[in-house]
Tab-separated table of C-alpha atoms (C1' of nucleotides) in Angstrom:
chain	number	residue	atom	x	y	z
A	130	MET	CA	32.105	-31.326	95.449
A	131	ALA	CA	33.880	-30.847	92.025
A	132	ARG	CA	33.708	-27.616	90.039
A	133	THR	CA	31.609	-28.726	87.005
A	134	GLN	CA	33.800	-28.848	83.945
A	135	GLY	CA	33.231	-25.954	81.428
A	136	SER	CA	31.425	-24.015	83.979
A	137	HIS	CA	31.756	-20.312	83.844
A	138	SER	CA	29.651	-17.441	85.370
A	139	GLU	CA	28.821	-16.158	81.830
A	140	ILE	CA	27.112	-19.551	81.324
A	141	THR	CA	25.710	-20.120	84.763
A	142	ARG	CA	24.449	-16.656	85.764
A	143	PRO	CA	22.035	-16.399	82.735
A	144	ARG	CA	20.817	-19.940	83.500
A	145	VAL	CA	20.072	-19.103	87.039
A	146	ARG	CA	18.213	-15.827	86.080
A	147	ALA	CA	16.179	-17.738	83.496
A	148	ALA	CA	15.250	-20.514	85.825
A	149	ALA	CA	14.226	-17.931	88.503
A	150	LEU	CA	12.131	-16.006	85.964
A	151	LYS	CA	10.270	-19.173	84.722
A	152	LEU	CA	9.713	-20.416	88.334
A	153	PHE	CA	8.707	-17.094	89.762
A	154	ALA	CA	6.179	-16.516	87.036
A	155	GLU	CA	4.936	-20.073	87.154
A	156	HIS	CA	4.545	-20.264	91.004
A	157	GLY	CA	5.057	-17.017	92.491
A	158	TYR	CA	8.064	-15.562	94.228
A	159	ALA	CA	7.254	-16.471	97.693
A	160	ALA	CA	6.211	-20.152	96.707
A	161	VAL	CA	9.541	-20.839	94.831
A	162	SER	CA	12.576	-21.733	97.074
A	163	MET	CA	16.132	-21.118	96.245
A	164	ARG	CA	16.578	-25.116	96.277
A	165	GLN	CA	13.960	-25.233	93.532
A	166	ILE	CA	15.857	-22.657	91.530
A	167	ALA	CA	18.971	-24.520	91.984
A	168	ARG	CA	17.615	-27.706	91.001
A	169	GLU	CA	16.249	-26.221	87.804
A	170	VAL	CA	19.737	-25.261	86.882
A	171	GLY	CA	21.365	-28.435	88.134
A	172	LEU	CA	23.207	-26.839	91.213
A	173	GLN	CA	22.863	-26.809	94.928
A	174	ALA	CA	21.210	-23.897	96.595
A	175	GLY	CA	24.398	-22.509	98.150
A	176	ALA	CA	25.846	-22.031	94.598
A	177	LEU	CA	23.272	-19.358	93.770
A	178	TYR	CA	25.024	-16.922	96.099
A	179	ASN	CA	27.757	-16.648	93.623
A	180	TYR	CA	25.279	-15.057	91.214
A	181	THR	CA	22.898	-13.152	93.315
A	182	PRO	CA	23.508	-11.533	96.745
A	183	ASP	CA	20.008	-12.791	97.942
A	184	LYS	CA	16.591	-13.943	96.797
A	185	GLN	CA	15.079	-10.364	96.819
A	186	ASP	CA	17.737	-9.061	94.743
A	187	LEU	CA	17.276	-11.809	92.152
A	188	LEU	CA	13.615	-10.878	91.749
A	189	PHE	CA	14.269	-7.106	91.775
A	190	SER	CA	17.021	-7.262	89.183
A	191	LEU	CA	14.862	-9.410	86.905
A	192	MET	CA	12.036	-6.893	87.021
A	193	LYS	CA	14.500	-3.922	86.732
A	194	ALA	CA	16.161	-5.460	83.732
A	195	HIS	CA	12.819	-5.931	82.064
A	196	MET	CA	11.564	-2.385	82.712
A	197	ASP	CA	14.829	-0.787	81.661
A	198	GLU	CA	14.793	-2.805	78.447
A	199	LEU	CA	11.121	-1.894	77.725
A	200	LEU	CA	11.876	1.737	78.245
A	201	ALA	CA	14.952	1.894	76.074
A	202	ALA	CA	13.254	0.007	73.256
A	203	CYS	CA	10.118	2.119	73.461
A	204	SER	CA	12.034	5.376	73.233
A	205	GLU	CA	13.755	3.888	70.212
A	206	ARG	CA	10.846	2.326	68.320
A	207	VAL	CA	8.029	4.674	69.117
A	208	SER	CA	9.385	7.501	66.761
A	209	GLN	CA	8.572	11.108	66.449
A	210	GLY	CA	5.564	12.013	64.190
A	211	ASP	CA	1.899	13.005	64.517
A	212	ALA	CA	0.080	11.616	67.403
A	213	MET	CA	-1.860	8.960	65.436
A	214	ALA	CA	1.316	7.511	64.046
A	215	ARG	CA	2.893	7.480	67.434
A	216	LEU	CA	-0.020	5.908	68.926
A	217	ARG	CA	-0.036	3.140	66.441
A	218	ALA	CA	3.696	2.572	66.994
A	219	PHE	CA	3.165	2.445	70.696
A	220	VAL	CA	0.412	-0.142	70.449
A	221	ASP	CA	2.385	-2.211	68.041
A	222	PHE	CA	5.494	-1.883	70.051
A	223	HIS	CA	3.629	-2.865	73.271
A	224	ILE	CA	2.163	-6.030	71.805
A	225	THR	CA	5.251	-7.346	69.893
A	226	PHE	CA	7.744	-6.436	72.807
A	227	HIS	CA	5.752	-8.399	75.303
A	228	MET	CA	4.639	-11.384	73.241
A	229	GLY	CA	8.041	-12.872	73.667
A	230	ARG	CA	8.252	-12.012	77.259
A	231	ALA	CA	5.088	-13.285	78.944
A	232	ASP	CA	7.078	-14.235	82.064
A	233	GLU	CA	8.701	-10.804	82.546
A	234	ILE	CA	5.600	-8.936	82.094
A	235	PHE	CA	3.757	-11.339	84.437
A	236	ILE	CA	6.231	-10.935	87.241
A	237	ALA	CA	6.452	-7.071	86.550
A	238	TYR	CA	2.782	-6.824	87.604
A	239	MET	CA	2.225	-9.658	89.876
A	240	GLU	CA	5.339	-9.610	92.050
A	241	LEU	CA	5.290	-5.985	93.017
A	242	ARG	CA	4.030	-7.120	96.495
A	243	ASN	CA	7.096	-9.096	97.004
A	244	LEU	CA	9.467	-6.161	96.679
A	245	THR	CA	10.969	-4.350	99.600
A	246	PRO	CA	9.555	-0.868	99.842
A	247	GLU	CA	12.704	0.861	98.176
A	248	ASN	CA	12.752	-1.722	95.497
A	249	PHE	CA	8.987	-1.154	94.962
A	250	GLU	CA	9.446	2.610	94.597
A	251	THR	CA	12.197	1.992	91.936
A	252	ILE	CA	10.049	-0.339	89.838
A	253	GLU	CA	6.961	1.806	90.223
A	254	ALA	CA	8.828	4.884	88.938
A	255	LEU	CA	9.890	2.822	85.836
A	256	ARG	CA	6.282	1.755	85.232
A	257	ARG	CA	4.950	5.348	85.587
A	258	SER	CA	7.719	6.365	83.049
A	259	TYR	CA	6.208	3.954	80.477
A	260	GLU	CA	2.679	5.082	81.312
A	261	ASN	CA	3.755	8.664	80.773
A	262	HIS	CA	4.943	7.775	77.479
A	263	LEU	CA	1.414	6.920	76.281
A	264	GLU	CA	-0.122	9.737	78.110
A	265	ALA	CA	2.183	12.120	76.269
A	266	ILE	CA	0.978	10.727	72.960
A	267	LEU	CA	-2.650	11.131	74.081
A	268	ALA	CA	-1.874	14.762	75.054
A	269	ALA	CA	-0.356	15.369	71.664
A	270	GLY	CA	-3.351	14.013	69.890
A	271	LEU	CA	-5.558	16.172	71.931
A	272	SER	CA	-3.658	19.293	71.037
A	273	GLU	CA	-3.504	18.287	67.411
A	274	GLY	CA	-7.325	18.096	67.666
A	275	ILE	CA	-7.550	14.489	66.407
A	276	PHE	CA	-8.157	12.674	69.644
A	277	ASP	CA	-11.312	12.969	71.925
A	278	VAL	CA	-10.210	11.808	75.247
A	279	PRO	CA	-12.063	13.300	78.239
A	280	ASP	CA	-9.339	12.261	80.788
A	281	SER	CA	-5.919	11.265	79.347
A	282	LYS	CA	-4.691	9.789	82.666
A	283	VAL	CA	-7.647	7.441	82.878
A	284	THR	CA	-7.483	6.500	79.217
A	285	THR	CA	-3.821	5.771	79.598
A	286	LEU	CA	-4.539	3.344	82.336
A	287	ALA	CA	-7.372	1.675	80.459
A	288	VAL	CA	-5.304	1.137	77.360
A	289	ILE	CA	-2.363	-0.183	79.219
A	290	ALA	CA	-4.640	-2.518	80.997
A	291	MET	CA	-6.147	-3.683	77.660
A	292	LEU	CA	-2.885	-4.221	76.014
A	293	THR	CA	-1.110	-5.845	79.074
A	294	GLY	CA	-4.068	-8.274	79.294
A	295	ILE	CA	-3.048	-9.836	76.131
A	296	THR	CA	-0.294	-11.838	77.816
A	297	THR	CA	-2.883	-13.734	79.910
A	298	TRP	CA	-4.605	-15.463	77.048
A	299	TYR	CA	-2.362	-15.210	74.012
A	300	ARG	CA	-0.643	-18.456	72.894
A	301	PRO	CA	1.798	-18.623	70.050
A	302	ASP	CA	-0.041	-21.911	68.832
A	303	GLY	CA	-3.460	-20.293	69.299
A	304	ARG	CA	-5.973	-19.104	66.597
A	305	LEU	CA	-4.513	-15.675	66.121
A	306	SER	CA	-1.211	-14.613	64.702
A	307	PRO	CA	0.736	-11.799	66.370
A	308	GLU	CA	-0.270	-9.542	63.377
A	309	GLU	CA	-3.890	-10.245	63.762
A	310	VAL	CA	-3.684	-9.509	67.516
A	311	SER	CA	-1.959	-6.266	66.813
A	312	GLU	CA	-4.550	-5.278	64.141
A	313	LEU	CA	-7.467	-6.074	66.485
A	314	TYR	CA	-6.032	-4.151	69.339
A	315	TRP	CA	-5.035	-1.176	67.130
A	316	ASN	CA	-8.598	-1.043	65.866
A	317	MET	CA	-9.949	-0.837	69.458
A	318	VAL	CA	-7.383	1.566	70.813
A	319	ARG	CA	-7.990	3.727	67.698
A	320	LYS	CA	-11.769	3.817	68.477
A	321	VAL	CA	-11.218	4.569	72.182
A	322	VAL	CA	-9.205	7.842	71.461
A	323	GLY	CA	-11.107	8.739	68.403
A	324	ALA	CA	-14.073	11.141	68.019
B	217	MET	CA	-6.219	-21.265	127.508
B	218	ALA	CA	-9.608	-19.837	128.111
B	219	ARG	CA	-12.332	-19.832	125.733
B	220	THR	CA	-12.828	-16.210	124.927
B	221	GLN	CA	-15.986	-14.638	126.357
B	222	GLY	CA	-18.691	-14.119	123.886
B	223	SER	CA	-16.877	-15.971	121.122
B	224	HIS	CA	-18.897	-17.844	118.631
B	225	SER	CA	-18.339	-19.206	115.309
B	226	GLU	CA	-20.812	-16.815	113.643
B	227	ILE	CA	-18.613	-14.119	114.946
B	228	THR	CA	-15.042	-15.662	114.606
B	229	ARG	CA	-15.429	-17.268	111.114
B	230	PRO	CA	-16.187	-14.039	109.225
B	231	ARG	CA	-13.387	-12.388	111.000
B	232	VAL	CA	-10.948	-15.217	110.035
B	233	ARG	CA	-11.997	-14.910	106.424
B	234	ALA	CA	-11.887	-11.138	106.345
B	235	ALA	CA	-8.414	-11.355	107.888
B	236	ALA	CA	-7.315	-13.860	105.368
B	237	LEU	CA	-8.737	-11.989	102.506
B	238	LYS	CA	-7.015	-8.825	103.572
B	239	LEU	CA	-3.579	-10.482	104.079
B	240	PHE	CA	-3.725	-12.527	101.010
B	241	ALA	CA	-4.366	-9.508	98.813
B	242	GLU	CA	-1.750	-7.472	100.525
B	243	HIS	CA	1.080	-10.029	100.636
B	244	GLY	CA	0.102	-12.986	98.550
B	245	TYR	CA	-1.111	-16.383	99.622
B	246	ALA	CA	2.347	-18.034	99.926
B	247	ALA	CA	3.734	-15.177	101.765
B	248	VAL	CA	1.128	-14.992	104.508
B	249	SER	CA	1.348	-17.692	107.238
B	250	MET	CA	-1.538	-19.096	109.290
B	251	ARG	CA	-0.050	-17.551	112.304
B	252	GLN	CA	-0.071	-14.221	110.629
B	253	ILE	CA	-3.827	-14.561	109.943
B	254	ALA	CA	-4.430	-15.810	113.526
B	255	ARG	CA	-2.526	-12.923	114.990
B	256	GLU	CA	-4.719	-10.465	112.739
B	257	VAL	CA	-7.846	-12.067	114.407
B	258	GLY	CA	-6.450	-12.143	117.853
B	259	LEU	CA	-6.149	-16.048	117.987
B	260	GLN	CA	-3.428	-18.659	117.882
B	261	ALA	CA	-2.917	-20.497	114.544
B	262	GLY	CA	-4.382	-23.776	115.949
B	263	ALA	CA	-7.709	-22.109	116.418
B	264	LEU	CA	-8.114	-21.504	112.595
B	265	TYR	CA	-8.729	-25.124	111.867
B	266	ASN	CA	-12.063	-24.850	113.511
B	267	TYR	CA	-13.077	-22.564	110.581
B	268	THR	CA	-11.235	-23.971	107.731
B	269	PRO	CA	-9.864	-27.483	106.913
B	270	ASP	CA	-6.576	-25.976	105.735
B	271	LYS	CA	-4.971	-22.972	104.065
B	272	GLN	CA	-5.788	-24.028	100.554
B	273	ASP	CA	-9.495	-24.319	101.283
B	274	LEU	CA	-9.546	-20.999	102.986
B	275	LEU	CA	-8.177	-19.249	99.714
B	276	PHE	CA	-10.373	-21.392	97.534
B	277	SER	CA	-13.533	-20.650	99.448
B	278	LEU	CA	-12.853	-17.016	99.501
B	279	MET	CA	-12.227	-16.979	95.762
B	280	LYS	CA	-15.313	-19.165	94.949
B	281	ALA	CA	-17.614	-17.090	97.257
B	282	HIS	CA	-16.567	-13.938	95.291
B	283	MET	CA	-17.055	-15.582	91.844
B	284	ASP	CA	-20.433	-17.045	92.984
B	285	GLU	CA	-21.682	-13.735	94.260
B	286	LEU	CA	-20.415	-11.865	91.157
B	287	LEU	CA	-22.221	-14.383	88.789
B	288	ALA	CA	-25.448	-14.194	90.763
B	289	ALA	CA	-25.432	-10.487	91.008
B	290	CYS	CA	-24.549	-10.099	87.265
B	291	SER	CA	-27.461	-12.270	86.232
B	292	GLU	CA	-29.747	-10.348	88.437
B	293	ARG	CA	-28.552	-6.766	87.559
B	294	VAL	CA	-27.705	-7.013	83.843
B	295	SER	CA	-31.141	-7.229	82.608
B	296	GLN	CA	-32.820	-8.173	79.336
B	297	GLY	CA	-33.160	-5.538	76.772
B	298	ASP	CA	-31.370	-4.531	73.769
B	299	ALA	CA	-27.606	-5.117	73.343
B	300	MET	CA	-26.542	-1.457	74.029
B	301	ALA	CA	-28.663	-1.231	77.206
B	302	ARG	CA	-27.208	-4.611	78.426
B	303	LEU	CA	-23.639	-3.530	77.700
B	304	ARG	CA	-24.227	-0.438	79.584
B	305	ALA	CA	-25.728	-2.231	82.344
B	306	PHE	CA	-22.779	-4.683	82.326
B	307	VAL	CA	-20.122	-1.903	82.530
B	308	ASP	CA	-21.910	-0.041	85.292
B	309	PHE	CA	-22.321	-3.400	87.209
B	310	HIS	CA	-18.724	-4.512	86.804
B	311	ILE	CA	-17.450	-1.210	88.110
B	312	THR	CA	-19.749	-0.705	91.099
B	313	PHE	CA	-19.573	-4.331	92.080
B	314	HIS	CA	-15.988	-4.350	92.161
B	315	MET	CA	-15.289	-0.976	93.730
B	316	GLY	CA	-16.043	-2.125	97.061
B	317	ARG	CA	-14.227	-5.436	96.596
B	318	ALA	CA	-10.659	-4.543	95.602
B	319	ASP	CA	-9.177	-7.464	97.644
B	320	GLU	CA	-11.653	-10.016	96.273
B	321	ILE	CA	-11.007	-9.188	92.628
B	322	PHE	CA	-7.141	-9.014	93.337
B	323	ILE	CA	-6.967	-12.420	94.607
B	324	ALA	CA	-9.397	-13.770	91.949
B	325	TYR	CA	-6.841	-12.894	89.393
B	326	MET	CA	-3.451	-13.064	91.258
B	327	GLU	CA	-3.807	-16.158	93.289
B	328	LEU	CA	-4.847	-18.618	90.639
B	329	ARG	CA	-1.320	-19.824	90.684
B	330	ASN	CA	-1.645	-21.007	94.240
B	331	LEU	CA	-4.747	-23.125	93.712
B	332	THR	CA	-4.561	-26.902	93.417
B	333	PRO	CA	-5.445	-28.110	89.876
B	334	GLU	CA	-8.885	-29.041	90.701
B	335	ASN	CA	-9.637	-25.819	92.585
B	336	PHE	CA	-8.183	-23.920	89.555
B	337	GLU	CA	-10.470	-25.693	87.130
B	338	THR	CA	-13.478	-24.679	89.353
B	339	ILE	CA	-12.570	-21.053	89.568
B	340	GLU	CA	-11.539	-20.818	85.862
B	341	ALA	CA	-14.873	-22.154	84.804
B	342	LEU	CA	-16.563	-19.491	86.885
B	343	ARG	CA	-14.304	-16.845	85.268
B	344	ARG	CA	-15.196	-18.129	81.862
B	345	SER	CA	-18.974	-17.855	82.755
B	346	TYR	CA	-18.528	-14.271	83.462
B	347	GLU	CA	-16.602	-13.452	80.394
B	348	ASN	CA	-19.393	-15.449	78.380
B	349	HIS	CA	-21.855	-13.190	79.615
B	350	LEU	CA	-20.223	-10.110	78.136
B	351	GLU	CA	-19.383	-12.019	75.010
B	352	ALA	CA	-23.135	-12.934	74.587
B	353	ILE	CA	-23.913	-9.221	74.900
B	354	LEU	CA	-21.423	-8.392	72.121
B	355	ALA	CA	-22.903	-11.197	69.869
B	356	ALA	CA	-26.326	-9.837	70.361
B	357	GLY	CA	-25.302	-6.368	69.378
B	358	LEU	CA	-23.610	-7.764	66.330
B	359	SER	CA	-26.775	-9.502	65.283
B	360	GLU	CA	-28.871	-6.416	66.000
B	361	GLY	CA	-26.566	-4.703	63.649
B	362	ILE	CA	-25.468	-2.045	66.150
B	363	PHE	CA	-22.050	-3.208	67.192
B	364	ASP	CA	-18.896	-3.476	64.910
B	365	VAL	CA	-16.809	-6.057	66.672
B	366	PRO	CA	-14.383	-8.039	64.485
B	367	ASP	CA	-13.750	-10.569	66.953
B	368	SER	CA	-15.915	-10.814	69.959
B	369	LYS	CA	-13.920	-13.105	72.063
B	370	VAL	CA	-10.800	-10.812	71.925
B	371	THR	CA	-13.046	-7.831	72.381
B	372	THR	CA	-14.452	-9.522	75.429
B	373	LEU	CA	-11.013	-10.121	76.852
B	374	ALA	CA	-9.879	-6.521	76.155
B	375	VAL	CA	-13.057	-5.058	77.806
B	376	ILE	CA	-12.800	-7.307	80.882
B	377	ALA	CA	-9.073	-6.410	81.204
B	378	MET	CA	-9.789	-2.664	80.910
B	379	LEU	CA	-12.541	-2.862	83.498
B	380	THR	CA	-10.636	-5.130	85.865
B	381	GLY	CA	-7.801	-2.726	85.789
B	382	ILE	CA	-9.690	-0.083	87.571
B	383	THR	CA	-9.046	-1.732	90.905
B	384	THR	CA	-5.426	-1.275	90.508
B	385	TRP	CA	-5.475	2.480	90.604
B	386	TYR	CA	-9.015	3.539	91.945
B	387	ARG	CA	-8.954	5.084	95.335
B	388	PRO	CA	-12.141	6.179	97.058
B	389	ASP	CA	-10.385	9.320	98.257
B	390	GLY	CA	-9.008	9.892	94.793
B	391	ARG	CA	-9.799	12.586	92.202
B	392	LEU	CA	-12.665	10.680	90.544
B	393	SER	CA	-16.105	9.642	92.000
B	394	PRO	CA	-17.418	6.206	91.240
B	395	GLU	CA	-19.956	7.783	88.868
B	396	GLU	CA	-17.279	9.647	86.964
B	397	VAL	CA	-15.207	6.464	86.525
B	398	SER	CA	-18.171	4.677	85.271
B	399	GLU	CA	-19.002	7.362	82.839
B	400	LEU	CA	-15.441	7.481	81.522
B	401	TYR	CA	-15.247	3.740	81.160
B	402	TRP	CA	-18.753	3.449	79.479
B	403	ASN	CA	-17.607	6.064	77.030
B	404	MET	CA	-14.584	4.006	76.120
B	405	VAL	CA	-16.330	0.685	75.912
B	406	ARG	CA	-19.183	2.239	73.811
B	407	LYS	CA	-16.592	3.365	71.345
B	408	VAL	CA	-14.729	0.057	71.236
B	409	VAL	CA	-17.851	-1.839	70.262
B	410	GLY	CA	-19.264	0.890	67.971
B	411	ALA	CA	-18.782	1.522	64.337
C	242	DG	C1'	-26.517	-28.050	138.807
C	243	DG	C1'	-24.282	-31.417	135.821
C	244	DT	C1'	-23.422	-32.734	131.323
C	245	DT	C1'	-22.129	-31.937	126.765
C	246	DG	C1'	-20.602	-29.150	123.052
C	247	DA	C1'	-18.078	-25.010	121.384
C	248	DT	C1'	-14.015	-22.329	121.345
C	249	DT	C1'	-9.380	-21.356	122.531
C	250	DT	C1'	-4.386	-22.070	123.976
C	251	DG	C1'	-0.040	-24.008	123.871
C	252	DA	C1'	3.046	-27.467	122.795
C	253	DA	C1'	4.732	-30.380	119.575
C	254	DC	C1'	5.587	-32.806	115.197
C	255	DG	C1'	7.842	-33.280	110.861
C	256	DC	C1'	8.941	-30.895	107.813
C	257	DG	C1'	10.988	-26.605	104.779
C	258	DT	C1'	13.279	-22.061	104.327
C	259	DG	C1'	17.278	-18.612	103.149
C	260	DT	C1'	21.821	-18.125	103.907
C	261	DT	C1'	26.755	-19.099	105.337
C	262	DC	C1'	31.042	-21.138	104.889
C	263	DA	C1'	34.848	-24.733	104.797
C	264	DT	C1'	36.440	-27.629	101.284
C	265	DA	C1'	37.410	-29.687	96.893
C	266	DT	C1'	38.059	-29.446	91.893
C	267	DA	C1'	38.561	-26.929	87.428
C	268	DA	C1'	40.342	-22.752	85.164
C	269	DT	C1'	43.397	-19.221	84.749
C	270	DT	C1'	47.405	-16.509	85.587
C	271	DA	C1'	52.243	-15.731	86.599
D	186	DT	C1'	54.631	-25.807	87.077
D	187	DA	C1'	52.837	-23.591	91.113
D	188	DA	C1'	49.982	-20.203	92.910
D	189	DT	C1'	45.698	-18.063	92.675
D	190	DT	C1'	40.956	-17.504	91.407
D	191	DA	C1'	36.513	-19.327	89.945
D	192	DT	C1'	32.772	-22.534	90.677
D	193	DA	C1'	30.594	-26.029	92.853
D	194	DT	C1'	29.091	-29.175	97.070
D	195	DG	C1'	27.548	-30.457	101.444
D	196	DA	C1'	26.658	-29.477	105.967
D	197	DA	C1'	24.874	-26.635	109.190
D	198	DC	C1'	22.659	-22.715	111.411
D	199	DA	C1'	18.667	-20.318	113.063
D	200	DC	C1'	14.836	-19.922	112.119
D	201	DG	C1'	9.573	-20.525	110.003
D	202	DC	C1'	5.886	-23.376	108.133
D	203	DG	C1'	1.014	-25.998	108.263
D	204	DT	C1'	-1.074	-28.963	111.011
D	205	DT	C1'	-2.623	-31.863	115.020
D	206	DC	C1'	-4.301	-32.582	119.535
D	207	DA	C1'	-4.691	-32.629	124.852
D	208	DA	C1'	-6.428	-29.700	128.026
D	209	DA	C1'	-8.884	-25.579	129.858
D	210	DT	C1'	-12.633	-22.434	129.871
D	211	DC	C1'	-17.185	-20.570	128.227
D	212	DA	C1'	-21.961	-21.499	126.515
D	213	DA	C1'	-25.901	-24.129	126.056
D	214	DC	C1'	-29.026	-27.663	127.136
D	215	DC	C1'	-31.552	-30.992	130.072
DNA sequence: GGTTGATTTGAACGCGTGTTCATATAATTA
DNA sequence: TAATTATATGAACACGCGTTCAAATCAACC
């Protein structure tokens, strides 16, 4: 039972999180054991508790980190300006942000069921914050008189669903480049909100 | 260990399936035990094996039944006609068909990970069939010269994602009636495919 | 009414699970 | 250098899991 040479929490902790993220996304939280995660890192399961209080916290903190990062980046990257410019920025942002994070967005949507009630509330609130960001853009476009959106809440949900669906089929080695995907989706979103 | 009076496989089997569907949708396949399903029906776990060979087959057959029914109903209800009429029929069909089946569509998307490889292939093929139905409508509209769709495959995926997302937020006791939802989504889809 | 088949229970099997904790080794600090 | 802290193992605990199957009761048939 030697301490592995060169081991350090700043090395091992991120590896534990990356292994958990990958396995949760691939198989689902409930189907993945702590022994599996440990094996992926090259540890025994008991070691994981140096890095996470328990399994639920591991999932929750992965999801929360993703949502926090998403919201921070969104605030920064979707700049002020007229509604159409902001909408374009939002669509581009959403697509590029998530393209390198298929696993994160996957669990953010698919593992809500496996959160404790209080953890669920936290993540739900963060998701609503993100949705509200888009809805505010739609509302601005409406008051600027350039969008035609009968129900901004429903339109928000439809557009988010459309954009989020990309991760289910997009492959980096696929037929379309990220720029092409962005362009195609911008074209559709622009039409959805337009006259 | 009495046989329950009045029990019959034509009564118990559907109740087992309904309980499994509900619990799988609510908690996820891997997180739901056979003892939980049995409890929901009012049986012991050992009795379930009179109705399903195993847990995986229970999930698979629920998913397959849903997809088979969806495809059969779609073929019947999305009639011949010009592309715009068929697209409208498709959107209306998708929304109304799924509104009463939130649990079914939920597991059809979220429990793919828990299928064995061969079961996954079967369900995937059925999903592609459904998507191809919409894509064929888009192609028809293109050749009729009434749709402007730069990439029919991507548009198909975007529209399906939009429509399928309804089940994540729609509530029968919510602010919108099914007709209102259909109208809103038709309006958006019409714009997506139009000039 | 007796026989056969259908349906259920309860017990058991052979695993697997999340978690704890004493112990050993590596790294850091005084 | 010795003491302290960090990091990992391995064993164990107290469950739970999917599944099987003998036995008991109800239903259907002859």
